[in-house]
Coordinates of C-alpha atoms in Angstrom, one line a residue:
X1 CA 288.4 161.7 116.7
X2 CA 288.9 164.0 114.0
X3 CA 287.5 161.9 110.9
X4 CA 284.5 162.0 112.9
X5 CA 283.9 165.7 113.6
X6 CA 284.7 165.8 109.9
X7 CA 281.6 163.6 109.3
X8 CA 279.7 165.9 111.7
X9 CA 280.4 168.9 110.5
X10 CA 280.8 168.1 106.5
X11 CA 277.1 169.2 105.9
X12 CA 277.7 172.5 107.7
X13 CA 280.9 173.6 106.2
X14 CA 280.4 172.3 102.5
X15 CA 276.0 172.0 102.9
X16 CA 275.7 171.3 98.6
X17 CA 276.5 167.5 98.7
X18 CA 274.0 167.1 101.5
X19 CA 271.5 169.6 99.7
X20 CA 272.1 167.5 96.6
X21 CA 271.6 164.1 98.2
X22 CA 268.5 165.2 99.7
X23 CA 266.6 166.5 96.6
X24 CA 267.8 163.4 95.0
X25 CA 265.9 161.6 97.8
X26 CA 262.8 163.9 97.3
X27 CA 263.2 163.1 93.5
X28 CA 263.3 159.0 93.9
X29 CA 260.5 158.9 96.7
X30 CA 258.0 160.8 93.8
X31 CA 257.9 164.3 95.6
X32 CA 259.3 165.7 93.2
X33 CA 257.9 165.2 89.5
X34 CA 259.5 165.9 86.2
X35 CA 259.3 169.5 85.4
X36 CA 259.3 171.5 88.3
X37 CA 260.6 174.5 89.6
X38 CA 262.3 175.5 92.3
X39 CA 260.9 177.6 94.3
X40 CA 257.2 175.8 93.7
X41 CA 258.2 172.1 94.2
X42 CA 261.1 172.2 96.2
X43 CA 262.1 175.3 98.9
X44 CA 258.8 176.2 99.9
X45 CA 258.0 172.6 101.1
X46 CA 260.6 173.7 104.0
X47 CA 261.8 170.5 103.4
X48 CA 265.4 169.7 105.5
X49 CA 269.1 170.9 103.6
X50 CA 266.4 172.7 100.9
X51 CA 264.5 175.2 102.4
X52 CA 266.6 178.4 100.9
X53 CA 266.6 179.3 97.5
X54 CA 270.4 178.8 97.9
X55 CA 270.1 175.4 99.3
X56 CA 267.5 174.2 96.4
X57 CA 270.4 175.6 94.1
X58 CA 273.1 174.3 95.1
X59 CA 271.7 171.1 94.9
X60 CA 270.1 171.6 91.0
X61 CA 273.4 172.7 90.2
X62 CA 275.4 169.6 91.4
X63 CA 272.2 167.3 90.4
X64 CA 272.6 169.3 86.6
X65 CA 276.5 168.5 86.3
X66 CA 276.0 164.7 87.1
X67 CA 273.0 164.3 84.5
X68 CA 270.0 163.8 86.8
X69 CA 268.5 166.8 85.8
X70 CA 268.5 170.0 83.3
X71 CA 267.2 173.1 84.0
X72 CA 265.4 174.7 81.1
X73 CA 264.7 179.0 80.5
X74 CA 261.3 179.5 80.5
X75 CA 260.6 183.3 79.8
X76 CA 258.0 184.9 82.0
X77 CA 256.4 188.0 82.0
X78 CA 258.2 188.8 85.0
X79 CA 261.2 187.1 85.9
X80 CA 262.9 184.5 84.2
X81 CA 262.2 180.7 85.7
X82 CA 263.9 177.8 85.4
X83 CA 262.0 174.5 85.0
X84 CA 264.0 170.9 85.8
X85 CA 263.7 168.1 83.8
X86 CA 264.8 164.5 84.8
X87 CA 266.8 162.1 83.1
X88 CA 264.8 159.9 81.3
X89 CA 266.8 156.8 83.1
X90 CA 266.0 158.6 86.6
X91 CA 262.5 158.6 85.8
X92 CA 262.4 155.1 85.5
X93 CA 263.7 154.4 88.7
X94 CA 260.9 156.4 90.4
X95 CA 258.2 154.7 88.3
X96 CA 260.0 151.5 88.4

């Protein structure tokens, strides 16, 4: 009984490996596309386990540190943004 409230509950007491799994859904589905940011392309969709900043984050971050994706600087005249980039080899899943 417990290793299942564990798998219940996972996603609500650790939510970044969920987070992560779903924006690597979004990502091989195509509705995501290389270079995007964020805030535009991810968290405002509302989509489910992304629609915080936080969420969308946590997920980048853990999709960053396994090579799916790297998040570039790209200066503003306001705020500083962050635009993703997909692995090459990713993106020839999604087109393949």
């Amino acid at each position: 009984l417990e290793s299942h409230a564990r798998r219940i509950y996972a996603p609500v007491v650790n939510p970044a490996p969920a987070a992560a799994k779903a924006l690597a859904d979004r990502i091989l589905s195509g509705h995501v596309q290389d270079g995007f940011s964020l805030r535009d392309n991810v968290y405002q969709n509302g989509w489910s386990r992304l629609s915080t900043a936080a969420d969308a984050q946590m997920a980048a971050d853990i999709l960053e540190s396994v090579g799916w994706v790297c998040g570039v600087e790209k200066p503003t005249p306001g705020r500083t943004a962050f635009i993703y980039y997909m692995n090459p080899k990713i993106l020839e899943r999604v087109s393949g």
